[in-house]
Coordinates of C-alpha atoms in Angstrom, one line a residue:
Chain A
M1 CA -33.5 0.0 -12.4
A2 CA -36.8 1.0 -10.8
V3 CA -39.6 1.4 -13.2
E4 CA -40.4 5.0 -14.1
G5 CA -43.2 6.4 -12.0
V6 CA -42.3 4.6 -8.8
A7 CA -39.6 7.2 -7.9
T8 CA -40.2 9.2 -4.8
T9 CA -38.6 12.2 -3.1
I10 CA -37.1 12.4 0.3
E11 CA -36.5 15.8 1.8
R12 CA -33.1 16.7 3.3
G13 CA -34.8 16.9 6.6
A14 CA -36.0 13.3 6.3
F15 CA -32.6 12.0 5.1
D16 CA -31.5 10.8 8.5
G17 CA -34.7 8.8 8.6
L18 CA -33.3 6.8 5.7
L19 CA -30.0 6.1 7.5
T20 CA -32.0 5.1 10.6
A21 CA -34.2 2.8 8.6
I22 CA -31.1 1.1 7.1
A23 CA -29.4 0.8 10.4
R24 CA -32.6 -0.7 12.0
S25 CA -32.6 -3.3 9.3
G26 CA -29.4 -4.6 10.8
Y27 CA -26.8 -3.0 8.6
E28 CA -23.6 -1.4 9.6
L29 CA -23.5 2.0 7.9
I30 CA -20.4 2.8 5.8
G31 CA -20.2 6.0 3.9
P32 CA -18.2 9.0 2.9
T33 CA -16.6 11.1 5.6
I34 CA -13.7 13.5 5.8
R35 CA -10.4 12.3 7.2
D36 CA -6.8 13.5 6.6
G37 CA -7.7 15.9 3.9
A38 CA -9.8 13.6 1.8
I39 CA -13.2 11.9 1.6
V40 CA -12.8 8.3 2.7
Y41 CA -15.3 5.5 3.3
D42 CA -15.7 4.7 7.0
E43 CA -18.4 4.1 9.6
I44 CA -21.0 6.7 9.7
A45 CA -24.0 7.2 12.0
T46 CA -25.9 10.3 10.8
S47 CA -25.8 12.7 7.9
A48 CA -23.6 14.9 10.1
D49 CA -20.8 12.4 9.4
L50 CA -21.0 13.0 5.7
P51 CA -18.8 15.7 4.0
I52 CA -21.6 18.3 4.1
G53 CA -20.8 21.3 1.9
W54 CA -17.5 19.9 0.7
T55 CA -16.3 18.9 -2.8
D56 CA -13.0 17.7 -4.2
E57 CA -10.7 19.1 -6.9
Q58 CA -8.8 16.4 -8.7
D59 CA -6.1 16.2 -11.3
G60 CA -3.2 14.0 -12.1
G61 CA -1.3 13.4 -8.8
S62 CA -3.4 16.0 -7.0
Y63 CA -6.5 16.0 -4.7
R64 CA -7.8 18.9 -2.6
L65 CA -10.9 19.4 -0.6
R66 CA -12.8 22.6 -1.4
R67 CA -15.8 24.3 0.2
R68 CA -19.0 24.3 -1.9
D69 CA -21.4 27.2 -1.7
D70 CA -24.2 24.9 -0.6
E71 CA -24.8 22.2 2.0
A72 CA -24.8 19.2 -0.4
L73 CA -24.2 15.8 1.2
F74 CA -22.8 14.2 -2.0
G75 CA -21.3 17.0 -4.0
Y76 CA -18.0 15.4 -4.9
A77 CA -16.4 12.6 -7.0
V78 CA -14.7 9.5 -5.6
G79 CA -12.0 9.6 -3.0
P80 CA -8.8 7.5 -2.5
Q81 CA -10.6 4.4 -1.3
S82 CA -13.2 2.2 -2.9
W83 CA -15.6 -0.3 -1.4
K84 CA -13.2 -3.1 -2.1
R85 CA -11.6 -2.1 1.2
F86 CA -14.7 -3.7 2.9
L87 CA -15.6 -6.4 0.4
H88 CA -12.0 -7.5 -0.3
P89 CA -10.1 -6.2 2.7
P90 CA -6.4 -5.4 2.4
E91 CA -5.5 -8.1 4.9
V92 CA -7.4 -11.3 5.8
T93 CA -6.1 -14.1 8.0
L94 CA -7.2 -17.3 6.2
W95 CA -6.4 -19.9 8.8
R96 CA -4.3 -20.6 11.9
A97 CA -2.6 -23.8 12.9
S98 CA -1.4 -24.8 16.2
R99 CA 0.7 -27.7 17.4
D100 CA 0.3 -29.2 20.9
G101 CA 3.1 -30.7 23.1
D102 CA 2.6 -34.1 21.4
G103 CA 3.1 -32.6 17.9
A104 CA -0.6 -33.0 16.9
M105 CA -1.7 -30.2 14.6
A106 CA -5.0 -28.4 14.8
I107 CA -6.2 -26.1 12.0
E108 CA -8.7 -23.4 12.5
S109 CA -10.4 -21.5 9.6
C110 CA -10.6 -17.7 10.2
E111 CA -13.8 -16.7 8.4
D112 CA -15.0 -13.6 10.1
G113 CA -18.7 -14.2 10.3
K114 CA -21.0 -12.4 7.9
P115 CA -20.7 -8.7 8.2
S116 CA -23.7 -6.8 6.9
Y117 CA -22.5 -3.5 5.5
A118 CA -24.7 -0.8 4.0
F119 CA -22.6 1.2 1.6
V120 CA -24.1 4.7 1.4
G121 CA -23.0 6.7 -1.6
V122 CA -21.9 4.1 -4.1
R123 CA -21.3 5.8 -7.4
S124 CA -22.2 4.4 -10.8
C125 CA -18.5 3.6 -11.6
E126 CA -18.3 1.8 -8.2
L127 CA -21.4 -0.3 -8.9
H128 CA -19.7 -1.4 -12.1
A129 CA -16.5 -2.1 -10.2
I130 CA -18.3 -4.2 -7.6
A131 CA -20.0 -6.2 -10.4
I132 CA -16.5 -6.7 -12.0
Q133 CA -15.1 -7.9 -8.7
D134 CA -18.1 -10.2 -8.3
R135 CA -17.2 -11.9 -11.5
V136 CA -13.6 -12.3 -10.4
M137 CA -14.1 -13.3 -6.9
V138 CA -17.3 -15.4 -6.9
G139 CA -18.1 -15.8 -10.6
G140 CA -15.7 -18.7 -11.3
E141 CA -15.3 -22.3 -10.3
H142 CA -13.8 -21.5 -6.9
P143 CA -15.8 -18.7 -5.3
D144 CA -13.9 -16.8 -2.6
P145 CA -15.8 -17.4 0.7
F146 CA -14.5 -14.3 2.4
Y147 CA -15.6 -12.0 -0.4
A148 CA -18.9 -13.9 -0.8
A149 CA -19.8 -13.5 2.9
R150 CA -19.2 -9.8 2.7
R151 CA -20.9 -9.3 -0.6
D152 CA -24.0 -11.3 0.1
G153 CA -24.7 -9.3 3.2
A154 CA -24.1 -5.9 1.6
L155 CA -26.8 -3.3 0.8
L156 CA -25.8 -0.9 -1.9
V157 CA -27.2 2.6 -1.7
A158 CA -26.1 4.3 -4.9
V159 CA -25.8 8.0 -5.3
N160 CA -26.0 9.4 -8.9
C161 CA -23.1 11.8 -9.6
T162 CA -24.0 15.4 -9.9
V163 CA -20.4 16.6 -10.0
G164 CA -17.9 15.7 -12.7
G165 CA -14.6 14.9 -11.2
G166 CA -11.3 16.3 -12.7
T167 CA -10.0 12.8 -13.4
C168 CA -13.4 11.1 -14.1
F169 CA -14.1 9.4 -17.4
C170 CA -17.0 7.0 -16.8
V171 CA -19.0 8.5 -19.6
S172 CA -16.5 7.2 -22.2
M173 CA -16.3 3.8 -20.5
G174 CA -20.1 3.5 -20.5
T175 CA -20.2 3.1 -16.7
G176 CA -21.9 6.3 -15.5
P177 CA -22.7 8.8 -14.2
R178 CA -26.3 7.5 -13.7
A179 CA -26.3 4.3 -11.6
G180 CA -27.2 1.3 -13.6
P181 CA -28.4 -2.1 -12.3
G182 CA -27.1 -3.5 -9.1
F183 CA -28.2 -1.0 -6.5
D184 CA -30.7 -1.6 -3.7
I185 CA -31.5 2.1 -3.5
A186 CA -30.5 4.9 -5.8
L187 CA -30.5 8.6 -4.8
T188 CA -30.1 11.7 -6.8
E189 CA -29.4 14.8 -4.7
V190 CA -31.1 18.0 -5.9
I191 CA -30.6 21.4 -4.5
D192 CA -33.1 23.7 -6.1
G193 CA -33.3 27.2 -4.7
G194 CA -34.2 26.8 -1.1
R195 CA -35.2 23.2 -1.4
H196 CA -32.9 20.3 -0.9
Y197 CA -34.2 16.8 -1.6
F198 CA -33.3 13.4 -3.0
L199 CA -35.0 11.6 -5.8
C200 CA -35.2 8.0 -4.7
E201 CA -35.6 4.7 -6.5
A202 CA -35.6 1.1 -5.1
G203 CA -33.7 -1.5 -7.1
S204 CA -34.4 -4.5 -5.0
E205 CA -36.9 -5.8 -2.4
P206 CA -34.7 -5.1 0.6
G207 CA -34.2 -1.6 -0.8
A208 CA -37.9 -1.1 -1.3
A209 CA -38.7 -2.4 2.2
I210 CA -36.2 0.1 3.8
L211 CA -37.6 3.0 1.7
A212 CA -41.1 2.1 2.8
A213 CA -40.2 3.1 6.3
V214 CA -39.0 6.6 5.3
E215 CA -41.0 9.7 5.0
Q216 CA -41.4 10.4 1.3
A217 CA -43.6 11.6 -1.4
P218 CA -44.2 10.4 -5.0
A219 CA -41.9 12.2 -7.3
R220 CA -43.4 14.7 -9.7
A221 CA -42.2 14.9 -13.3
A222 CA -40.4 18.2 -12.6
E223 CA -38.5 16.7 -9.8
A224 CA -37.4 13.7 -11.9
A225 CA -36.4 16.1 -14.7
A226 CA -34.3 18.2 -12.2
A227 CA -32.5 15.0 -11.1
T228 CA -31.8 14.0 -14.7
A229 CA -30.5 17.5 -15.4
A230 CA -28.2 17.3 -12.4
I231 CA -26.7 14.0 -13.6
A232 CA -26.2 15.5 -17.0
V233 CA -24.1 18.2 -15.5
A234 CA -21.8 15.5 -14.0
A235 CA -21.6 13.9 -17.4
R236 CA -20.6 17.2 -19.1
H237 CA -17.9 18.2 -16.6
Q238 CA -15.7 15.1 -16.5
G239 CA -12.1 16.0 -16.7
R240 CA -10.9 13.0 -18.8
S241 CA -12.1 10.7 -21.5
M242 CA -10.8 7.6 -23.1
E243 CA -11.7 6.3 -26.6
A244 CA -12.5 2.7 -25.7
D245 CA -13.5 1.4 -29.1
G246 CA -11.3 -1.3 -30.3
I247 CA -9.0 -0.8 -27.4
R248 CA -8.3 -4.5 -27.0
E249 CA -6.9 -4.8 -30.5
L250 CA -5.1 -1.5 -30.2
L251 CA -3.1 -2.7 -27.2
Y252 CA -2.6 -6.2 -28.6
D253 CA -1.1 -4.7 -31.7
N254 CA 1.1 -2.3 -29.8
Y255 CA 3.2 -4.3 -27.4
E256 CA 6.3 -2.8 -28.8
H257 CA 5.1 0.8 -29.0
P258 CA 7.8 3.3 -27.9
R259 CA 5.3 4.9 -25.5
W260 CA 5.9 2.1 -23.1
D261 CA 9.5 3.2 -22.8
E262 CA 8.4 6.8 -22.2
V263 CA 5.9 5.9 -19.4
S264 CA 8.4 3.6 -17.8
E265 CA 10.8 6.6 -17.4
R266 CA 8.2 8.1 -15.1
C267 CA 6.6 5.1 -13.5
L268 CA 7.7 4.6 -9.9
T269 CA 6.5 1.0 -9.8
C270 CA 5.2 2.0 -6.3
G271 CA 1.9 0.1 -6.8
N272 CA -0.4 3.0 -5.9
C273 CA -2.5 2.7 -9.0
T274 CA -3.3 -0.9 -8.3
M275 CA -4.1 -0.2 -4.6
V276 CA -6.6 2.5 -5.4
C277 CA -8.2 0.7 -8.4
P278 CA -11.6 -0.5 -7.4
T279 CA -11.3 -3.6 -9.6
C280 CA -7.6 -4.6 -9.0
F281 CA -8.0 -7.8 -7.0
C282 CA -4.5 -9.4 -6.7
T283 CA -3.3 -10.7 -3.4
T284 CA -0.3 -12.5 -2.0
V285 CA -0.4 -15.2 0.6
E286 CA 2.1 -15.1 3.4
D287 CA 2.7 -17.6 6.1
S288 CA 4.1 -16.7 9.5
T289 CA 5.2 -18.8 12.4
D290 CA 5.8 -17.9 16.0
L291 CA 9.1 -18.2 17.8
A292 CA 8.0 -21.3 19.7
G293 CA 7.2 -23.1 16.5
A294 CA 3.8 -23.9 18.0
E295 CA 1.6 -21.6 15.9
A296 CA 1.4 -20.6 12.3
D297 CA -1.0 -18.5 10.3
R298 CA -1.7 -17.8 6.7
T299 CA -2.6 -14.2 5.7
R300 CA -3.8 -12.8 2.4
R301 CA -2.7 -9.3 1.6
W302 CA -3.4 -7.0 -1.3
D303 CA -0.5 -7.3 -3.8
S304 CA 0.4 -5.5 -6.9
C305 CA 1.6 -6.5 -10.3
F306 CA 4.1 -3.7 -9.9
T307 CA 6.2 -5.6 -7.3
M308 CA 9.1 -7.9 -8.3
D309 CA 7.8 -10.8 -6.2
F310 CA 4.5 -10.7 -8.1
S311 CA 6.0 -12.3 -11.2
Y312 CA 8.8 -14.2 -9.4
V313 CA 9.3 -17.7 -10.6
H314 CA 12.3 -19.8 -9.9
G315 CA 15.4 -17.7 -10.7
G316 CA 13.9 -14.3 -11.0
S317 CA 11.0 -12.0 -11.9
V318 CA 9.4 -12.4 -15.3
R319 CA 8.6 -8.7 -15.4
A320 CA 11.8 -7.1 -14.2
S321 CA 11.5 -3.8 -16.0
A322 CA 9.1 -1.0 -15.2
R323 CA 8.1 -1.0 -18.8
S324 CA 7.0 -4.6 -18.7
R325 CA 5.1 -4.0 -15.4
Y326 CA 3.3 -0.9 -16.5
R327 CA 2.4 -2.5 -19.9
Q328 CA 1.2 -5.6 -18.1
W329 CA -1.1 -3.6 -15.7
M330 CA -2.6 -1.4 -18.4
T331 CA -3.0 -4.2 -21.0
H332 CA -4.6 -6.4 -18.4
K333 CA -6.9 -3.7 -17.2
L334 CA -8.1 -2.6 -20.7
A335 CA -7.6 -5.6 -23.0
T336 CA -6.9 -9.1 -21.6
W337 CA -9.5 -8.5 -18.9
I338 CA -12.1 -8.5 -21.6
D339 CA -10.9 -12.0 -22.7
Q340 CA -10.6 -13.2 -19.1
F341 CA -13.8 -11.8 -17.6
G342 CA -15.9 -10.5 -20.5
T343 CA -15.7 -6.8 -19.7
S344 CA -13.1 -4.1 -19.4
G345 CA -11.4 -3.9 -16.0
C346 CA -11.6 -0.1 -16.1
V347 CA -14.6 1.8 -14.9
G348 CA -13.3 5.3 -15.5
C349 CA -13.2 6.3 -11.9
G350 CA -9.9 8.2 -12.4
R351 CA -8.3 7.1 -9.1
C352 CA -5.2 5.7 -10.7
I353 CA -4.7 9.2 -12.3
T354 CA -5.3 11.2 -9.1
W355 CA -3.4 9.0 -6.8
C356 CA -0.3 8.4 -8.9
P357 CA 2.4 10.5 -7.2
V358 CA 3.9 11.4 -10.6
A359 CA 0.5 11.9 -12.4
I360 CA 0.7 9.1 -14.9
D361 CA -2.6 9.3 -16.8
I362 CA -4.1 6.1 -18.3
T363 CA -6.3 8.1 -20.6
E364 CA -3.2 10.0 -21.9
E365 CA -1.3 6.8 -22.4
V366 CA -4.1 5.2 -24.4
A367 CA -4.4 8.4 -26.5
A368 CA -0.7 8.5 -27.2
I369 CA -0.6 4.9 -28.3
R370 CA -3.7 5.4 -30.4
A371 CA -2.3 8.6 -32.0
D372 CA 0.8 6.8 -33.2
A373 CA -0.3 3.2 -33.4
I374 CA 2.1 0.6 -34.9
D375 CA -0.8 -1.1 -36.7
Chain B
M1 CA 8.1 -47.1 28.8
P2 CA 10.2 -46.1 25.9
A3 CA 12.7 -43.4 26.3
A4 CA 11.1 -40.0 26.2
T5 CA 11.1 -38.3 22.8
P6 CA 13.1 -35.2 23.0
T7 CA 10.8 -32.2 23.4
R8 CA 11.5 -29.0 21.5
S9 CA 13.1 -27.4 24.6
T10 CA 15.6 -30.2 25.2
L11 CA 16.8 -30.1 21.6
A12 CA 20.1 -28.3 21.0
R13 CA 19.2 -24.7 20.6
P14 CA 20.8 -22.7 17.9
K15 CA 23.3 -20.1 19.2
L16 CA 22.5 -16.5 18.6
A17 CA 25.1 -13.7 18.6
V18 CA 24.4 -10.0 18.3
W19 CA 27.3 -7.8 17.2
K20 CA 27.8 -4.1 17.1
F21 CA 29.8 -2.0 14.7
A22 CA 29.5 1.8 14.1
S23 CA 25.9 2.4 15.2
C24 CA 23.6 3.9 17.9
D25 CA 22.5 0.5 19.4
G26 CA 18.9 1.2 18.4
C27 CA 18.5 -1.9 16.3
Q28 CA 19.8 -4.1 19.0
L29 CA 17.4 -2.5 21.3
S30 CA 14.6 -3.6 19.0
L31 CA 15.4 -7.2 20.0
L32 CA 15.0 -6.2 23.7
D33 CA 11.8 -4.4 22.8
L34 CA 10.2 -7.7 21.8
E35 CA 8.5 -7.7 25.1
D36 CA 5.9 -10.3 24.5
E37 CA 8.2 -12.7 22.8
L38 CA 11.4 -12.0 24.9
L39 CA 10.6 -14.8 27.3
T40 CA 10.0 -17.3 24.6
L41 CA 13.2 -16.4 22.8
P42 CA 15.7 -18.2 25.1
E43 CA 13.6 -21.4 25.0
R44 CA 14.2 -21.6 21.3
I45 CA 17.6 -20.0 20.8
E46 CA 20.6 -19.7 23.0
V47 CA 21.5 -16.1 23.4
A48 CA 25.3 -16.7 23.3
Y49 CA 26.7 -13.3 22.7
F50 CA 24.7 -10.1 23.2
L51 CA 26.6 -7.5 25.2
E52 CA 23.8 -5.0 25.1
A53 CA 21.8 -7.5 27.2
S54 CA 24.3 -9.6 29.1
R55 CA 28.0 -9.7 29.9
A56 CA 27.9 -13.5 29.9
V57 CA 29.5 -14.8 26.7
V58 CA 29.3 -18.2 25.2
E59 CA 32.0 -19.1 22.7
G60 CA 31.3 -19.5 19.1
P61 CA 30.8 -20.7 16.5
Y62 CA 27.3 -19.2 16.2
D63 CA 24.3 -20.4 14.2
L64 CA 22.9 -16.9 13.6
S65 CA 24.7 -13.6 13.9
L66 CA 22.8 -10.4 13.9
V67 CA 25.2 -7.5 12.9
E68 CA 24.4 -3.9 13.7
G69 CA 26.5 -1.0 12.5
S70 CA 28.8 -0.1 9.7
V71 CA 32.5 -0.5 9.0
T72 CA 34.3 2.7 9.8
T73 CA 37.7 1.6 11.1
R74 CA 40.5 -0.8 10.1
A75 CA 39.7 -2.7 13.3
D76 CA 36.1 -3.1 12.1
V77 CA 37.3 -4.7 8.9
E78 CA 39.3 -7.3 10.8
R79 CA 36.5 -7.9 13.3
I80 CA 33.7 -8.4 10.8
R81 CA 35.9 -11.0 9.0
E82 CA 36.2 -12.8 12.3
V83 CA 32.5 -12.5 13.0
R84 CA 31.8 -14.0 9.5
R85 CA 34.2 -16.8 10.2
V86 CA 32.4 -17.9 13.4
S87 CA 28.9 -17.4 12.0
R88 CA 26.9 -20.0 10.0
H89 CA 24.3 -17.3 9.1
L90 CA 25.0 -13.6 9.1
V91 CA 22.1 -11.2 9.0
T92 CA 22.7 -7.5 9.0
I93 CA 20.2 -5.3 10.8
G94 CA 19.5 -1.6 10.2
A95 CA 20.6 1.2 7.9
C96 CA 24.2 1.3 9.2
A97 CA 24.8 -2.3 8.6
T98 CA 23.0 -2.4 5.3
A99 CA 23.9 0.9 3.8
G100 CA 26.6 2.6 5.9
G101 CA 24.1 4.7 8.0
I102 CA 24.0 8.4 8.7
Q103 CA 27.7 8.3 9.3
A104 CA 28.2 7.5 5.6
L105 CA 27.6 11.3 5.1
R106 CA 31.4 11.3 5.5
N107 CA 31.6 9.6 2.2
F108 CA 30.5 12.9 0.6
A109 CA 33.0 15.0 2.5
D110 CA 36.7 15.1 3.6
V111 CA 36.8 13.0 6.8
G112 CA 40.0 14.9 7.9
E113 CA 38.1 18.2 7.8
L114 CA 35.2 16.7 9.7
A115 CA 37.4 15.3 12.4
A116 CA 39.1 18.7 12.7
A117 CA 35.8 20.4 13.1
V118 CA 34.5 18.0 15.7
Y119 CA 37.4 16.9 17.9
P120 CA 39.9 19.1 19.8
S121 CA 42.7 16.7 19.0
P122 CA 41.8 15.0 15.7
S123 CA 45.1 13.2 15.6
Y124 CA 43.7 10.7 18.1
I125 CA 41.0 9.8 15.6
S126 CA 41.8 6.7 13.5
T127 CA 39.1 6.2 11.1
L128 CA 38.5 5.2 7.5
E129 CA 37.6 7.7 4.8
T130 CA 34.2 6.0 4.3
S131 CA 31.5 4.3 6.2
T132 CA 30.5 1.1 4.4
P133 CA 27.8 -1.6 4.8
I134 CA 28.8 -5.0 6.2
A135 CA 28.2 -6.6 2.8
A136 CA 31.1 -4.5 1.4
S137 CA 33.4 -6.4 3.6
V138 CA 32.0 -10.0 3.9
P139 CA 29.2 -12.0 2.4
V140 CA 25.9 -11.5 4.1
D141 CA 23.0 -14.0 4.1
F142 CA 20.1 -11.5 4.6
E143 CA 19.8 -7.8 5.1
L144 CA 17.0 -6.3 7.3
H145 CA 16.5 -2.6 6.6
G146 CA 15.3 0.3 8.6
C147 CA 16.5 3.1 11.0
P148 CA 15.8 1.5 13.3
I149 CA 14.6 -1.9 12.1
D150 CA 11.0 -2.8 12.8
R151 CA 10.9 -5.3 15.7
H152 CA 8.2 -7.4 14.1
Q153 CA 10.3 -7.8 11.1
L154 CA 13.2 -8.8 13.3
L155 CA 10.9 -11.4 14.9
E156 CA 9.9 -12.6 11.5
V157 CA 13.6 -13.0 10.4
I158 CA 14.4 -15.0 13.6
S159 CA 11.2 -17.1 13.4
A160 CA 11.9 -17.8 9.7
F161 CA 15.5 -18.8 10.6
L162 CA 14.2 -21.2 13.2
A163 CA 11.6 -22.7 10.9
R164 CA 14.1 -22.8 8.0
R165 CA 12.0 -20.8 5.7
R166 CA 12.5 -17.6 3.8
P167 CA 11.5 -14.5 5.8
A168 CA 8.5 -12.7 4.5
I169 CA 10.1 -9.3 4.2
P170 CA 8.8 -7.6 1.1
A171 CA 11.1 -5.2 -0.8
Y172 CA 8.3 -3.2 -2.5
S173 CA 7.5 0.5 -1.8
V174 CA 6.1 2.0 1.4
C175 CA 3.1 3.0 -0.7
V176 CA 1.8 -0.6 -0.7
E177 CA 1.8 -0.6 3.1
C178 CA 0.5 2.9 3.3
K179 CA -2.5 2.1 1.1
R180 CA -3.3 -1.2 2.9
R181 CA -3.3 0.7 6.1
G182 CA -5.9 3.1 4.6
N183 CA -3.8 6.3 4.9
V184 CA -4.6 9.2 2.6
C185 CA -1.6 9.9 0.4
V186 CA 0.2 13.0 1.9
M187 CA 1.8 13.8 -1.4
V188 CA -1.4 13.8 -3.4
A189 CA -3.8 15.2 -0.8
R190 CA -1.5 17.6 1.0
G191 CA 1.3 18.4 -1.4
T192 CA 3.8 17.1 1.1
P193 CA 7.0 15.7 -0.6
C194 CA 7.3 12.0 0.4
L195 CA 9.9 9.4 -0.3
G196 CA 7.4 6.5 0.2
P197 CA 7.3 5.6 -3.5
V198 CA 11.1 4.9 -3.7
T199 CA 11.5 3.6 -0.2
H200 CA 11.6 0.0 1.0
A201 CA 8.5 -1.2 3.0
G202 CA 8.8 -2.5 6.5
C203 CA 7.9 0.4 8.8
G204 CA 4.1 0.1 8.3
A205 CA 4.0 3.6 6.8
I206 CA 4.3 5.3 10.1
C207 CA 5.1 8.8 9.0
P208 CA 2.4 9.1 6.3
G209 CA 0.1 7.7 9.0
H210 CA 0.8 10.8 11.0
D211 CA 0.4 13.2 8.1
R212 CA 4.1 13.5 7.4
G213 CA 6.1 12.6 4.3
C214 CA 8.3 9.5 4.4
Y215 CA 12.0 10.3 4.8
G216 CA 13.4 7.1 3.5
C217 CA 14.7 5.5 6.7
F218 CA 14.3 2.0 5.3
G219 CA 16.4 2.8 2.2
P220 CA 15.6 2.2 -1.4
M221 CA 12.8 -0.2 -2.5
E222 CA 13.5 -3.0 -5.0
T223 CA 13.2 -0.9 -8.2
P224 CA 13.4 2.7 -7.2
N225 CA 13.0 5.6 -9.6
P226 CA 14.1 8.7 -7.6
G227 CA 14.6 10.8 -10.8
S228 CA 10.9 10.7 -11.5
L229 CA 9.9 11.2 -7.9
S230 CA 12.2 14.2 -7.6
A231 CA 10.5 15.8 -10.6
S232 CA 7.2 15.5 -8.8
M233 CA 8.7 16.8 -5.5
R234 CA 10.0 19.8 -7.4
D235 CA 6.4 20.5 -8.7
L236 CA 5.4 20.5 -5.0
G237 CA 8.0 23.2 -4.3
A238 CA 11.1 21.2 -3.3
E239 CA 14.3 22.8 -4.4
T240 CA 17.6 21.2 -5.2
P241 CA 19.1 21.5 -1.7
D242 CA 15.9 19.9 -0.3
L243 CA 16.3 17.0 -2.7
I244 CA 19.9 16.5 -1.8
R245 CA 19.0 16.3 1.9
A246 CA 16.1 14.0 1.1
Y247 CA 18.3 11.3 -0.3
R248 CA 21.3 12.0 1.9
G249 CA 19.9 10.8 5.1
F250 CA 20.2 7.5 7.0
N251 CA 20.7 5.6 3.8
A252 CA 22.8 8.2 1.9
A253 CA 25.2 5.6 0.7
A254 CA 22.6 3.0 -0.5
P255 CA 23.4 2.9 -4.2
A256 CA 20.0 4.3 -5.5
F257 CA 19.9 7.1 -3.0
R258 CA 23.6 7.8 -3.4
A259 CA 23.1 8.2 -7.2
A260 CA 20.0 10.4 -6.6
G261 CA 21.8 12.6 -4.1
D262 CA 24.9 12.9 -6.3
A263 CA 22.7 13.8 -9.3
H264 CA 21.1 16.6 -7.3
A265 CA 24.4 17.8 -5.9
A266 CA 25.7 18.1 -9.5
E267 CA 22.6 20.1 -10.4
S268 CA 23.3 22.3 -7.4
E269 CA 26.8 23.0 -8.6
A270 CA 25.5 23.7 -12.1
E271 CA 22.9 26.1 -10.6
A272 CA 25.6 27.9 -8.5

């Protein structure tokens, strides 16, 4: 986090100067934009591509865009996608092999260069999610070169939340709403009467270098206080919460809780929760061959612990029931993840609640088990 | 110089046959739609029987038979047994062959009444009471779903057959493909009822990609839960007749969809 006192303000009128400065530093700008009735992350060029004056209304299994009564650029919570779409893409060709007429094989790696993304509008929960995926993808003995290339080149422009989403619960997970370490630049949007500005902090040298090229003024105490107050509003208005204390032991002690049966009656095993989760990282690897038998390629695709193939071992799937699959997902996310990677796998973004077609709510499931725990 | 090693093209090519039962021919056409690969296909496989493409017929037995269509007549029953007898591998393609197709709607009605409503002289019609998938008559080695099938999936099945590997045809939900594609969920963001969560992947989530709900043309996914999905679709305004129609489509007789359609039909009677 930037040291107090070095924060600056950028007026709304100078905001495009910030985007220009980022782009001039060689980054491809990716940010929130409206498509198909939602705020998604995609290529942006100017602030006009952002969801100006829009917000979202979220609840279990429901997401709607709504008009705000101001022209805020970042006045909404998180949408269906996360930055994992760019850092850990849904589909990556790992290598191709070809066989010539004499039967000799040639294998070609398919690393896709080193994209340099600037993610504009990374929320605190998402910064935590990226840090979690960092541990998973590059923190171990066998770092993933595809993820590493994308991650190394990425610039993270965080935006502190000033709106509490209907399914958000980062406060109870200790992951927000104020962006913690990990950002290159952090912004807080303030609309105060007729004035619209951003409180700005640099979190890294590249971030500071970009900010230096933007028209700004040192932040006054009142401006910093206004930003802090705006973030406090987001914290107060979160629609969900989860009691995380002792959750690991709670779930370990309740493998046979009847609640798993109840949730499995509703669970569609469709995999949506895992696809939208910003930390879920599982993939499957599929080989394909062409008709001529001359070429083959190996592709990695997002997979889900809700599919039967995911736990298939010789003779069948280990987790054949919806009960065992939901329990596996939730217990991994909230408990075994801690043993495996040192933190919870849940950042409280609420996507699994909003984007579940039947509105299964992880916070409600935890609360139900806690209320009637076996131990 | 030693004798030339046989090249791939001079090796005996496996013989392919494509059969039609009660169907619209759309799945067979998927094979002809493989424009980029169509010229390579005969190098690797002898197209021995494919009346949709050629009148030339090579006698069996066949290494790979693709079967389109459902069994709707007594003659079909006899013929599919013969097809099975002359086929080393038998793969069914499409909703008709794998689930009975749209014509399986007869399974929910009186076929005599339907014939009387459609034909001026229904006495000429010789048909079974039900439309059934091929697997109800003979053992099937692999089922490729869809109405119509996806041609890339068909290519995958044929390529896998040639390479003697298992085809990579996942049986999970359309949602997995939909999310990978980056679609925004039409059910959550638009309130549009969608069968994607209970439907077998394979189409690439075409309908949600065009802002429409999935209508289940690939049939049930591996572990479908239509009861739970129906409850959510009701919350979005779907009524019992809508739900009956949702499940009684191209895959009406696929067991999970049949059970869901029947359950809603029973509700409809109770409501009446």
